[in-house]
Coordinates of C-alpha atoms in Angstrom, one line a residue:
Chain A
M1477 CA 68.6 165.4 85.3
F1478 CA 65.6 165.3 87.5
Y1479 CA 62.9 162.6 87.2
Q1480 CA 59.8 162.4 89.3
S1481 CA 60.0 158.6 89.3
R1482 CA 57.3 156.4 90.8
L1483 CA 59.5 155.5 93.7
R1484 CA 60.0 159.2 94.5
S1485 CA 56.2 159.9 94.3
I1486 CA 55.5 157.0 96.6
T1487 CA 58.2 158.1 99.1
L1488 CA 56.8 161.6 99.0
I1489 CA 53.2 160.4 99.8
L1490 CA 54.5 158.1 102.5
A1491 CA 56.6 160.8 104.1
L1492 CA 53.9 163.5 104.1
G1493 CA 51.3 160.9 105.2
F1494 CA 53.6 159.9 108.1
L1495 CA 54.1 163.5 109.1
A1496 CA 50.3 164.2 109.0
A1497 CA 49.5 161.0 111.0
Y1498 CA 52.2 161.7 113.5
A1499 CA 50.9 165.2 114.0
S1500 CA 47.2 164.2 114.1
F1501 CA 47.5 161.4 116.6
G1502 CA 50.5 162.6 118.5
S1503 CA 50.8 164.9 121.5
Y1504 CA 51.5 168.6 121.4
F1505 CA 55.2 167.7 121.5
A1506 CA 54.9 165.5 118.4
R1507 CA 53.2 168.4 116.5
E1508 CA 56.1 170.6 117.4
I1509 CA 58.5 168.0 116.0
V1510 CA 56.5 167.8 112.8
I1511 CA 56.7 171.6 112.3
E1512 CA 60.5 171.4 113.0
I1513 CA 60.8 168.7 110.4
T1514 CA 58.8 170.6 107.7
I1515 CA 61.0 173.7 108.2
L1516 CA 64.2 171.7 107.9
A1517 CA 62.9 169.7 105.0
I1518 CA 61.9 172.8 103.0
L1519 CA 65.3 174.3 103.7
A1520 CA 67.0 171.0 102.6
I1521 CA 64.9 170.9 99.4
S1522 CA 66.1 174.4 98.7
L1523 CA 69.7 173.4 99.2
D1524 CA 69.3 170.2 97.2
F1525 CA 67.9 172.4 94.4
C1526 CA 71.2 174.3 94.0
A1527 CA 73.7 171.8 95.4
G1528 CA 72.4 168.6 94.0
F1529 CA 71.2 169.8 90.7
G1530 CA 73.4 173.0 90.1
G1531 CA 76.6 171.9 91.9
M1532 CA 76.5 174.9 94.1
V1533 CA 77.2 173.6 97.6
S1534 CA 76.1 176.6 99.6
L1535 CA 76.9 177.2 103.2
C1536 CA 74.7 180.3 103.5
H1537 CA 71.2 178.7 103.4
G1538 CA 70.7 179.2 107.1
A1539 CA 71.5 182.9 106.5
I1540 CA 69.0 183.1 103.6
M1541 CA 66.3 181.6 105.8
G1542 CA 67.2 184.0 108.6
I1543 CA 67.1 187.1 106.3
S1544 CA 63.6 186.2 105.3
A1545 CA 62.6 185.7 108.9
Y1546 CA 64.1 189.0 109.9
A1547 CA 62.6 190.9 107.0
F1548 CA 59.2 189.4 107.8
T1549 CA 59.5 190.4 111.4
I1550 CA 60.8 193.9 110.7
M1551 CA 57.8 194.5 108.4
S1552 CA 55.1 192.9 110.7
V1553 CA 56.4 193.8 114.2
K1554 CA 58.5 197.0 113.7
L1555 CA 56.4 198.6 110.9
G1556 CA 53.1 197.0 111.7
L1557 CA 52.3 195.7 108.2
P1558 CA 49.8 192.8 107.9
S1559 CA 51.4 189.4 107.9
V1560 CA 50.8 188.4 104.3
P1561 CA 52.5 191.4 102.7
S1562 CA 55.2 191.1 105.3
A1563 CA 55.8 187.6 104.3
M1564 CA 56.0 188.6 100.6
I1565 CA 58.7 191.2 101.5
G1566 CA 60.5 188.6 103.6
L1567 CA 60.6 186.3 100.6
M1568 CA 61.7 189.1 98.4
A1569 CA 64.6 189.9 100.7
A1570 CA 65.7 186.2 100.7
V1571 CA 65.5 186.1 96.9
V1572 CA 67.5 189.3 96.5
F1573 CA 70.2 188.2 98.9
S1574 CA 70.7 184.8 97.5
G1575 CA 70.5 186.1 93.9
L1576 CA 73.2 188.6 94.8
V1577 CA 75.3 185.9 96.4
G1578 CA 74.8 183.7 93.4
W1579 CA 75.7 186.5 91.0
V1580 CA 78.9 187.4 92.9
T1581 CA 80.1 183.8 93.3
A1582 CA 79.0 182.6 89.8
R1583 CA 82.6 182.5 88.6
T1584 CA 83.9 180.6 91.6
S1585 CA 83.5 176.9 92.0
G1586 CA 84.4 174.1 94.4
I1587 CA 86.0 175.1 97.6
F1588 CA 86.0 178.8 96.7
F1589 CA 82.2 178.8 96.3
I1590 CA 81.8 177.0 99.6
M1591 CA 84.1 179.6 101.4
A1592 CA 82.4 182.5 99.7
T1593 CA 78.9 181.5 100.7
L1594 CA 80.2 180.8 104.2
A1595 CA 81.5 184.3 104.3
F1596 CA 78.4 186.0 103.0
G1597 CA 76.3 184.0 105.4
Q1598 CA 78.5 185.0 108.3
M1599 CA 78.3 188.6 107.1
A1600 CA 74.5 188.5 107.4
Y1601 CA 74.8 186.8 110.8
T1602 CA 77.2 189.4 112.2
F1603 CA 75.0 192.2 110.9
F1604 CA 71.9 191.0 112.7
F1605 CA 74.0 190.0 115.8
K1606 CA 75.4 193.5 116.1
S1607 CA 72.2 195.4 115.2
R1608 CA 70.8 197.1 118.3
W1609 CA 67.6 198.1 116.5
L1610 CA 66.9 194.4 115.7
G1611 CA 67.5 193.2 119.2
G1612 CA 71.1 192.1 118.7
D1613 CA 71.8 188.6 120.0
D1614 CA 68.5 188.8 122.0
G1615 CA 66.5 188.7 118.8
M1616 CA 62.9 189.8 118.4
G1617 CA 59.5 188.5 119.5
G1618 CA 55.9 189.6 119.1
I1619 CA 55.4 187.8 115.8
D1620 CA 51.9 186.7 114.7
R1621 CA 51.0 183.7 112.6
F1622 CA 48.9 184.1 109.4
D1623 CA 45.3 184.8 110.2
L1624 CA 43.3 182.0 108.6
S1625 CA 40.1 182.5 110.6
W1626 CA 38.2 183.2 107.4
L1627 CA 38.8 179.5 106.7
G1628 CA 37.5 178.7 110.1
V1629 CA 40.8 177.4 111.5
D1630 CA 43.0 178.8 114.2
M1631 CA 46.7 178.8 113.3
N1632 CA 47.7 179.1 116.9
D1633 CA 46.6 175.5 117.3
A1634 CA 49.6 173.3 117.0
L1635 CA 47.9 170.7 114.9
V1636 CA 46.6 173.3 112.4
F1637 CA 50.0 174.8 112.1
A1638 CA 51.7 171.5 111.6
L1639 CA 49.3 170.6 108.8
F1640 CA 49.9 174.0 107.3
G1641 CA 53.6 173.3 107.4
I1642 CA 53.1 169.9 105.7
A1643 CA 51.0 171.7 103.0
V1644 CA 53.7 174.3 102.5
L1645 CA 56.3 171.5 102.3
L1646 CA 54.3 169.8 99.5
L1647 CA 54.0 173.2 97.7
V1648 CA 57.8 173.8 97.9
Y1649 CA 58.5 170.3 96.6
V1650 CA 56.1 170.8 93.7
I1651 CA 57.7 174.2 92.8
A1652 CA 61.2 172.6 92.9
A1653 CA 60.1 169.6 90.8
I1654 CA 58.4 171.9 88.2
L1655 CA 61.4 174.1 88.0
L1656 CA 63.8 171.2 87.6
R1657 CA 61.7 169.6 84.9
S1658 CA 61.5 172.8 82.9
G1659 CA 64.0 173.9 80.3
F1660 CA 65.7 175.9 83.0
G1661 CA 66.2 172.9 85.2
R1662 CA 67.7 170.9 82.4
I1663 CA 70.2 173.7 81.7
L1664 CA 71.0 173.8 85.4
S1665 CA 71.8 170.0 85.4
G1666 CA 73.8 170.6 82.2
I1667 CA 75.9 173.3 84.0
H1668 CA 76.4 170.9 86.9
S1669 CA 77.7 168.1 84.6
N1670 CA 79.9 170.3 82.4
E1671 CA 79.9 174.0 82.6
N1672 CA 82.3 174.6 79.8
R1673 CA 80.2 172.6 77.4
M1674 CA 77.1 174.6 78.3
Q1675 CA 79.0 177.8 77.7
A1676 CA 80.1 176.4 74.3
V1677 CA 76.5 175.7 73.5
G1678 CA 75.8 179.4 74.1
I1679 CA 74.3 179.4 77.6
N1680 CA 75.1 182.3 79.9
T1681 CA 76.0 180.0 82.8
A1682 CA 76.7 182.8 85.3
N1683 CA 73.2 184.1 84.9
H1684 CA 71.6 180.7 85.2
K1685 CA 73.5 180.0 88.3
A1686 CA 72.5 183.3 89.9
I1687 CA 68.8 182.7 89.0
A1688 CA 69.1 179.2 90.4
M1689 CA 70.4 180.6 93.7
A1690 CA 67.6 183.1 93.7
A1691 CA 65.0 180.4 93.2
S1692 CA 66.6 178.4 95.9
G1693 CA 66.5 181.5 98.1
L1694 CA 62.8 181.7 97.5
M1695 CA 62.3 178.3 99.0
A1696 CA 64.7 178.9 101.9
G1697 CA 62.8 182.2 102.5
I1698 CA 59.6 180.2 102.8
A1699 CA 61.3 178.1 105.4
G1700 CA 62.3 181.3 107.2
I1701 CA 58.7 182.7 107.3
L1702 CA 57.6 179.3 108.7
A1703 CA 60.4 179.3 111.3
A1704 CA 59.5 182.8 112.5
Q1705 CA 55.9 181.9 112.8
H1706 CA 56.7 178.6 114.5
T1707 CA 58.6 179.9 117.5
L1708 CA 57.0 183.5 117.3
Y1709 CA 60.5 184.7 118.0
I1710 CA 63.7 185.1 116.0
S1711 CA 67.3 185.5 116.9
P1712 CA 70.6 185.6 114.9
E1713 CA 71.0 181.9 115.8
L1714 CA 69.0 181.1 112.7
L1715 CA 71.7 182.5 110.5
I1716 CA 74.8 181.0 112.0
W1717 CA 76.9 178.9 109.6
T1718 CA 76.5 175.6 111.6
V1719 CA 72.7 175.8 110.7
S1720 CA 73.7 175.7 107.0
G1721 CA 76.1 172.9 107.8
E1722 CA 73.3 170.9 109.4
V1723 CA 71.1 171.4 106.4
L1724 CA 73.8 170.1 104.2
L1725 CA 74.1 167.2 106.5
V1726 CA 70.3 166.5 106.0
V1727 CA 70.7 166.6 102.3
I1728 CA 73.6 164.2 102.4
L1729 CA 71.9 161.9 104.9
G1730 CA 68.8 161.7 102.7
G1731 CA 70.4 161.6 99.3
I1732 CA 71.7 164.6 97.4
G1733 CA 70.2 165.2 93.9
T1734 CA 67.0 163.3 94.6
L1735 CA 64.8 166.1 96.0
I1736 CA 62.8 163.7 98.1
G1737 CA 65.9 162.5 99.9
P1738 CA 66.2 165.7 101.8
V1739 CA 62.7 165.2 103.2
V1740 CA 63.6 161.7 104.3
G1741 CA 66.8 163.1 105.8
A1742 CA 65.0 165.9 107.7
I1743 CA 62.6 163.3 109.2
M1744 CA 65.5 161.1 110.2
L1745 CA 67.7 163.8 111.7
V1746 CA 65.0 165.6 113.8
M1747 CA 63.7 162.3 115.1
L1748 CA 67.2 161.1 115.9
K1749 CA 68.0 164.3 117.6
H1750 CA 64.9 164.2 119.8
E1751 CA 65.3 160.5 120.6
L1752 CA 69.0 161.0 121.4
S1753 CA 68.5 164.0 123.6
N1754 CA 66.3 161.9 125.8
Y1755 CA 69.2 159.7 126.6
T1756 CA 72.3 161.9 126.2
D1757 CA 73.4 165.5 126.2
Y1758 CA 76.0 164.6 123.6
W1759 CA 73.9 163.9 120.6
H1760 CA 76.1 166.2 118.5
M1761 CA 78.8 163.5 118.6
I1762 CA 76.4 160.8 117.3
V1763 CA 75.1 163.1 114.5
G1764 CA 78.7 163.9 113.6
M1765 CA 79.5 160.2 113.4
V1766 CA 76.4 159.5 111.3
L1767 CA 77.5 162.2 108.9
I1768 CA 81.0 160.9 108.6
F1769 CA 79.7 157.4 108.1
A1770 CA 77.2 158.6 105.5
V1771 CA 79.9 160.2 103.4
L1772 CA 82.3 157.2 103.8
A1773 CA 79.5 154.8 102.8
G1774 CA 79.5 156.4 99.3
G1775 CA 77.6 159.6 99.9
R1776 CA 74.4 158.5 98.2
G1777 CA 72.4 158.9 101.4
I1778 CA 69.6 156.7 102.6
F1779 CA 67.0 157.4 99.9
G1780 CA 69.7 157.7 97.3
Q1781 CA 71.2 154.3 98.2
I1782 CA 67.8 152.5 98.2
E1783 CA 67.0 154.1 94.8
Y1784 CA 70.3 153.0 93.5
W1785 CA 69.8 149.4 94.6
L1786 CA 66.3 149.2 93.1
I1787 CA 67.4 150.8 89.8
T1788 CA 70.5 148.6 89.4
R1789 CA 68.5 145.5 90.2
H1790 CA 65.6 146.4 87.9
P1791 CA 67.0 148.7 85.3
P1792 CA 64.1 150.6 83.6
K1793 CA 63.9 150.8 79.9
A1794 CA 65.0 154.5 79.7
P1795 CA 68.3 155.2 81.4
H1796 CA 67.0 156.6 84.6
L1797 CA 70.2 156.2 86.6
P1798 CA 70.7 159.0 89.1
P1799 CA 74.1 160.6 89.2
A1800 CA 76.2 158.1 91.1
K1801 CA 78.6 160.4 92.9
E1802 CA 79.8 163.9 93.0
K1803 CA 82.8 163.6 90.9
D1804 CA 83.9 167.0 89.6
L1805 CA 83.0 169.6 92.1
A1806 CA 86.5 170.8 92.3
Chain B
M355 CA 94.2 209.0 120.8
D356 CA 97.9 209.6 121.3
A357 CA 100.9 207.7 120.3
S358 CA 100.7 205.2 123.2
F359 CA 97.1 204.4 122.2
W360 CA 98.2 203.5 118.7
L361 CA 101.2 201.5 120.0
L362 CA 98.9 199.5 122.3
Q363 CA 96.4 198.8 119.4
F364 CA 99.3 197.9 117.2
L365 CA 100.6 195.3 119.7
N366 CA 97.1 193.9 120.1
A367 CA 96.7 193.6 116.4
M368 CA 100.1 191.9 116.1
Q369 CA 99.3 189.4 118.8
Y370 CA 96.0 188.5 117.2
S371 CA 97.7 188.3 113.8
M372 CA 100.3 185.9 115.1
L373 CA 97.6 183.5 116.5
L374 CA 95.8 183.7 113.1
F375 CA 99.1 183.0 111.4
L376 CA 99.8 179.9 113.4
L377 CA 96.4 178.5 112.6
S378 CA 96.2 179.5 109.0
I379 CA 99.7 178.5 107.9
G380 CA 98.8 174.8 108.7
L381 CA 95.5 175.0 107.0
T382 CA 96.8 176.8 103.9
V383 CA 99.8 174.5 103.3
I384 CA 97.6 171.4 103.9
F385 CA 95.2 172.8 101.3
G386 CA 97.8 173.8 98.9
L387 CA 99.6 170.5 99.1
M388 CA 96.8 168.0 99.5
H389 CA 93.8 169.9 98.2
F390 CA 92.2 169.0 101.4
V391 CA 89.8 171.3 103.3
N392 CA 90.1 170.6 106.9
L393 CA 87.4 172.4 108.8
A394 CA 88.4 170.4 111.9
H395 CA 91.8 172.3 112.0
A396 CA 90.3 174.7 114.5
S397 CA 89.1 171.8 116.6
L398 CA 92.8 170.8 116.9
Y399 CA 93.5 174.3 118.2
M400 CA 90.8 173.8 120.8
L401 CA 92.3 170.4 121.8
G402 CA 95.7 172.1 122.1
A403 CA 94.3 174.6 124.6
Y404 CA 92.6 171.9 126.7
F405 CA 95.5 169.4 126.7
G406 CA 97.8 172.3 127.6
I407 CA 95.6 173.1 130.6
S408 CA 95.5 169.5 131.7
V409 CA 99.2 168.9 131.4
S410 CA 99.9 172.1 133.3
A411 CA 97.4 171.2 136.0
L412 CA 99.0 167.7 136.4
T413 CA 102.6 168.7 136.3
G414 CA 102.4 172.3 137.4
Q415 CA 104.7 173.2 134.6
F416 CA 103.6 175.6 131.9
W417 CA 106.6 175.0 129.6
L418 CA 106.1 171.3 129.7
A419 CA 102.5 171.8 128.7
F420 CA 103.7 174.1 126.0
I421 CA 105.8 171.4 124.4
L422 CA 103.7 168.3 125.2
S423 CA 100.3 169.7 124.1
P424 CA 101.3 170.2 120.4
I425 CA 102.8 166.7 120.5
I426 CA 99.5 165.2 121.7
V427 CA 97.6 167.2 119.1
T428 CA 100.0 166.0 116.4
L429 CA 99.4 162.4 117.5
I430 CA 95.6 162.9 117.2
G431 CA 96.1 164.5 113.9
A432 CA 98.1 161.5 112.7
I433 CA 95.3 159.2 113.8
L434 CA 92.8 161.3 111.9
Y435 CA 95.1 161.3 108.9
F436 CA 95.2 157.5 108.7
T437 CA 91.5 156.9 109.5
L438 CA 89.8 159.6 107.6
I439 CA 91.8 162.3 105.8
D440 CA 94.0 160.1 103.6
R441 CA 90.8 158.4 102.4
M442 CA 89.0 161.7 101.7
R443 CA 91.8 163.2 99.6
A444 CA 90.3 162.4 96.2
A445 CA 86.7 162.8 97.4
G446 CA 86.1 166.4 96.3
P447 CA 85.7 169.5 98.5
M448 CA 82.0 168.9 99.4
N449 CA 82.7 165.5 101.0
Q450 CA 85.8 166.9 102.7
V451 CA 83.8 169.8 104.1
L452 CA 81.1 167.3 105.3
V453 CA 83.4 164.8 106.9
T454 CA 85.5 167.5 108.7
F455 CA 82.2 169.2 109.7
G456 CA 81.2 165.9 111.3
L457 CA 84.6 165.8 113.0
I458 CA 84.0 169.2 114.5
F459 CA 80.8 167.9 116.2
V460 CA 82.6 164.8 117.4
I461 CA 85.6 166.6 118.8
L462 CA 83.4 169.2 120.4
D463 CA 81.4 166.7 122.3
L464 CA 84.5 164.7 123.3
V465 CA 85.9 167.9 124.8
R466 CA 82.6 168.5 126.6
L467 CA 82.8 164.9 127.9
G468 CA 86.4 165.2 129.0
W469 CA 86.6 168.7 130.4
G470 CA 83.0 169.9 130.9
D471 CA 81.2 173.0 129.7
I472 CA 82.9 175.5 132.0
A473 CA 85.5 177.8 130.7
L474 CA 89.0 176.8 131.9
G475 CA 91.8 179.2 132.4
L476 CA 95.6 178.8 132.3
D477 CA 98.0 181.0 134.1
A478 CA 100.8 182.5 132.2
P479 CA 104.2 181.2 133.4
D480 CA 105.8 183.1 136.3
A481 CA 108.6 184.4 134.1
L482 CA 106.1 186.1 131.8
A483 CA 103.3 187.0 134.3
H484 CA 104.3 190.6 134.7
T485 CA 103.8 193.6 132.5
V486 CA 106.5 195.4 130.7
S487 CA 106.7 199.2 130.5
F488 CA 108.2 200.9 127.5
W489 CA 107.5 204.0 125.5
G490 CA 104.9 205.2 127.8
I491 CA 102.8 202.1 127.8
S492 CA 102.7 198.9 129.9
Y493 CA 102.0 195.7 128.2
P494 CA 101.7 192.1 129.5
A495 CA 105.0 190.3 128.9
Y496 CA 103.1 187.1 127.9
R497 CA 101.5 188.9 124.9
L498 CA 104.8 190.2 123.8
F499 CA 106.1 186.6 124.0
I500 CA 103.2 185.5 121.7
I501 CA 104.2 188.1 119.1
A502 CA 107.8 187.0 119.3
L503 CA 106.8 183.4 119.0
G504 CA 104.7 184.1 115.9
L505 CA 107.5 186.1 114.3
T506 CA 110.1 183.4 115.0
I507 CA 107.9 180.7 113.5
M508 CA 107.1 183.0 110.5
I509 CA 110.8 183.6 109.8
S510 CA 111.9 180.0 110.4
M511 CA 109.2 178.7 108.1
W512 CA 110.2 181.2 105.4
V513 CA 113.8 180.0 105.8
V514 CA 112.7 176.3 105.6
L515 CA 110.5 176.8 102.6
A516 CA 112.7 179.1 100.7
R517 CA 116.2 177.9 101.6
T518 CA 116.2 174.1 102.4
Q519 CA 115.8 171.0 100.4
I520 CA 112.6 169.9 102.1
G521 CA 111.2 173.4 101.4
A522 CA 112.0 173.0 97.8
M523 CA 110.3 169.6 97.8
I524 CA 107.2 171.1 99.4
R525 CA 107.1 174.0 97.0
A526 CA 107.5 171.6 94.0
S527 CA 104.7 169.4 95.3
V528 CA 102.3 172.3 95.7
E529 CA 103.2 173.5 92.2
N530 CA 102.7 170.2 90.5
A531 CA 102.3 167.0 92.6
D532 CA 102.5 164.6 89.7
M533 CA 105.7 166.1 88.3
A534 CA 107.2 166.2 91.8
A535 CA 106.4 162.5 92.2
S536 CA 107.9 161.6 88.9
L537 CA 111.1 163.4 90.0
G538 CA 111.4 161.0 92.9
I539 CA 109.8 163.0 95.7
H540 CA 107.7 160.7 97.9
V541 CA 104.7 163.0 97.8
G542 CA 102.5 160.9 100.1
R543 CA 105.1 160.9 102.9
L544 CA 105.7 164.6 102.4
F545 CA 101.9 165.2 102.7
F546 CA 101.9 163.3 106.0
V547 CA 104.8 165.3 107.4
V548 CA 103.3 168.6 106.4
F549 CA 99.9 167.6 107.8
C550 CA 101.5 166.6 111.2
F551 CA 103.4 169.9 111.2
G552 CA 100.2 171.8 110.6
C553 CA 98.5 170.0 113.4
A554 CA 101.4 170.7 115.8
L555 CA 101.2 174.4 115.0
A556 CA 97.4 174.4 115.6
G557 CA 98.0 172.7 119.0
L558 CA 100.8 175.2 119.7
A559 CA 98.4 178.1 118.9
G560 CA 95.8 176.6 121.2
V561 CA 98.1 176.2 124.2
A562 CA 99.6 179.6 123.5
A563 CA 96.2 181.2 123.4
A564 CA 94.9 179.6 126.6
P565 CA 96.4 182.1 129.0
I566 CA 95.0 185.0 127.0
F567 CA 91.5 183.8 126.2
S568 CA 90.3 181.0 128.5
A569 CA 89.6 177.7 126.9
T570 CA 85.9 177.2 126.0
T571 CA 84.1 174.7 123.9
T572 CA 83.2 177.3 121.3
M573 CA 86.8 178.6 120.8
G574 CA 87.4 176.3 117.8
I575 CA 84.3 177.4 115.9
T576 CA 84.9 181.0 116.8
I577 CA 88.4 181.1 115.3
L578 CA 87.6 178.9 112.3
I579 CA 85.9 181.6 110.3
P580 CA 88.6 184.2 110.6
T581 CA 91.2 181.5 109.8
L582 CA 89.4 180.4 106.7
I583 CA 89.1 184.1 105.6
V584 CA 92.9 184.5 106.1
V585 CA 93.5 181.5 103.9
V586 CA 91.2 182.6 101.1
I587 CA 92.4 186.2 101.2
G588 CA 96.0 185.3 101.2
G589 CA 95.8 182.6 98.6
L590 CA 95.6 178.9 99.2
G591 CA 98.9 177.2 99.8
S592 CA 101.3 180.1 100.1
L593 CA 103.3 181.1 103.2
E594 CA 103.4 184.8 102.0
G595 CA 99.7 184.7 101.5
A596 CA 99.1 183.4 105.1
I597 CA 101.4 186.1 106.5
A598 CA 99.7 188.9 104.5
G599 CA 96.3 187.5 105.2
S600 CA 96.7 187.1 108.9
L601 CA 98.3 190.6 109.3
I602 CA 95.4 192.2 107.2
I603 CA 92.7 190.4 109.2
G604 CA 94.4 190.9 112.5
F605 CA 94.8 194.7 112.0
L606 CA 91.5 195.1 110.3
E607 CA 89.6 193.5 113.1
T608 CA 91.6 195.2 115.9
F609 CA 91.6 198.7 114.5
G610 CA 88.1 198.3 113.1
A611 CA 86.8 197.5 116.5
V612 CA 88.2 200.8 118.0
L613 CA 87.8 203.1 115.1
L614 CA 84.6 202.0 113.4
P615 CA 82.8 200.0 116.0
S616 CA 79.5 200.0 114.1
L617 CA 81.1 198.7 110.9
S618 CA 83.9 196.6 112.2
A619 CA 81.9 193.3 112.3
V620 CA 81.1 193.4 108.6
L621 CA 84.4 194.9 107.4
T622 CA 86.2 191.6 107.2
Y623 CA 83.4 190.0 105.2
I624 CA 83.2 193.0 102.8
L625 CA 87.0 192.7 102.3
L626 CA 86.6 189.0 101.6
A627 CA 83.8 189.5 99.2
V628 CA 85.8 192.2 97.3
I629 CA 88.8 189.8 97.1
L630 CA 86.7 186.9 95.9
V631 CA 85.2 189.0 93.1
L632 CA 88.3 190.8 92.0
R633 CA 91.0 188.2 92.8
P634 CA 89.4 184.9 93.5
Q635 CA 92.8 183.1 93.6
G636 CA 93.8 185.3 96.6
L637 CA 96.4 188.0 97.1
I638 CA 99.5 185.9 96.8
P639 CA 98.5 182.5 95.5
A640 CA 101.1 179.6 95.6
R641 CA 100.6 178.8 91.9
G642 CA 101.2 181.8 89.7

């Protein structure tokens, strides 16, 4: 079950405030980092939505993001559509793809689900990698950002774009929180805890899982549009499975099943990466060790662990305990 | 496209299938026996290639490298087993995927630290450095050796699993570990032996592949996905499944690349999707 507890609200405000301040008072480079964080955080929220609350540990979220970015670029660059309708089509492509993946894999669970999503993601990656029309492994450029000049702001300014990214991140968080608090979200949590029981209650669990994947795909698609507009260039690198693995890492690092944890995780990972790459070329190794440690330490993640401490120390009147551990994913 | 063309492609497909088999058999038996998903299995393959190149460079002897490299990889595997893998056995697939994903990163950077980012080559041993001509084609002897090696291991594994006592113990433990344990089989020790054997085969595949493809830091990640597909298509935990899966993928990718170049990249994934939908337990699962 998802609760927007006070601790989570405070953390959200602090995180977004930190990002806004870092972008406002920082250099051009800091603003680039903030945009990178918002994209990763949106993608991580999207993955937490289906993995943390629906038990669907997907390894194709990078691909969903990439499909949205590609569809957006095809529409706006190849076919010359304005950027807003192109973005809508991009989101639609992401929703359709992830909904289809969710529908096909709805009856698999555990490792089979992970493998299946891995395969579908790689399928999309290979498709774009081999497609000459879409630039193959060179990718495509010539992308424009949204035109917000009617608001009097220039999106090509790094600060404006960073603040736009933060606003979109907040929007995605709110969408995810509303969905999770709705009846649908409760059913999703129910499926996660005990799928057989939900079926016995009369829920079509396969449909719900497919819809949850589609909703998650919408959020990943938003990250894709933002990613395409950030670098103004896309390549199949966006879709490769290690991207999805890294997103899963962010979710675990921050705290799976907390929704705000992934935002914290994204801030930590991107900061860590940039700090480490100043000192060493081998930051992958340190990130890998952090990941192994995070799982061995109990798998609650940074935010999840803090929340767990606070709640066990001061138990609230209602049983607000977050799910302690992933027990029965198998 | 005459007969010699088909024969050539057949041999290429066989050689690729055998490499996939050497990797997937370890992965599938480890999964079937221990319910452990080891994404880092392909990193051990990469280590096998690099250690092989180093041993060969130090001693100048290919065959020594061919034997020593799998042993070194097995030792590394044993260390991993006691530090991480044994602990993660009950942790569920997501945590296993995460930890071994982290291991991929760590091993990747260790290899970059140790051997650098440049692709390294290994010469085939002198005895196999020539090409063999038969039935109107000429084919590198070393590649024929790979095919023979794969077939030998395939047959001997079948004999061990189907005809010996330890094979019966492994099959029983895959089928039902609790029941096997209560019949007096030391399942934990068996797991360890099988895990080490899987690591040795991965190292062997690595050193065997080094003269054909040069050793690069991406070779592990590149071969991981086809290997996982072989395991899922064949059915987790079964030798027959790994044989069938590696032949299917090896032939599909090789012939797909020459016959349907535009489609070939996606063919494997389509096959996997179809199998996952129609037969999610795989073609020949270990547990009926």
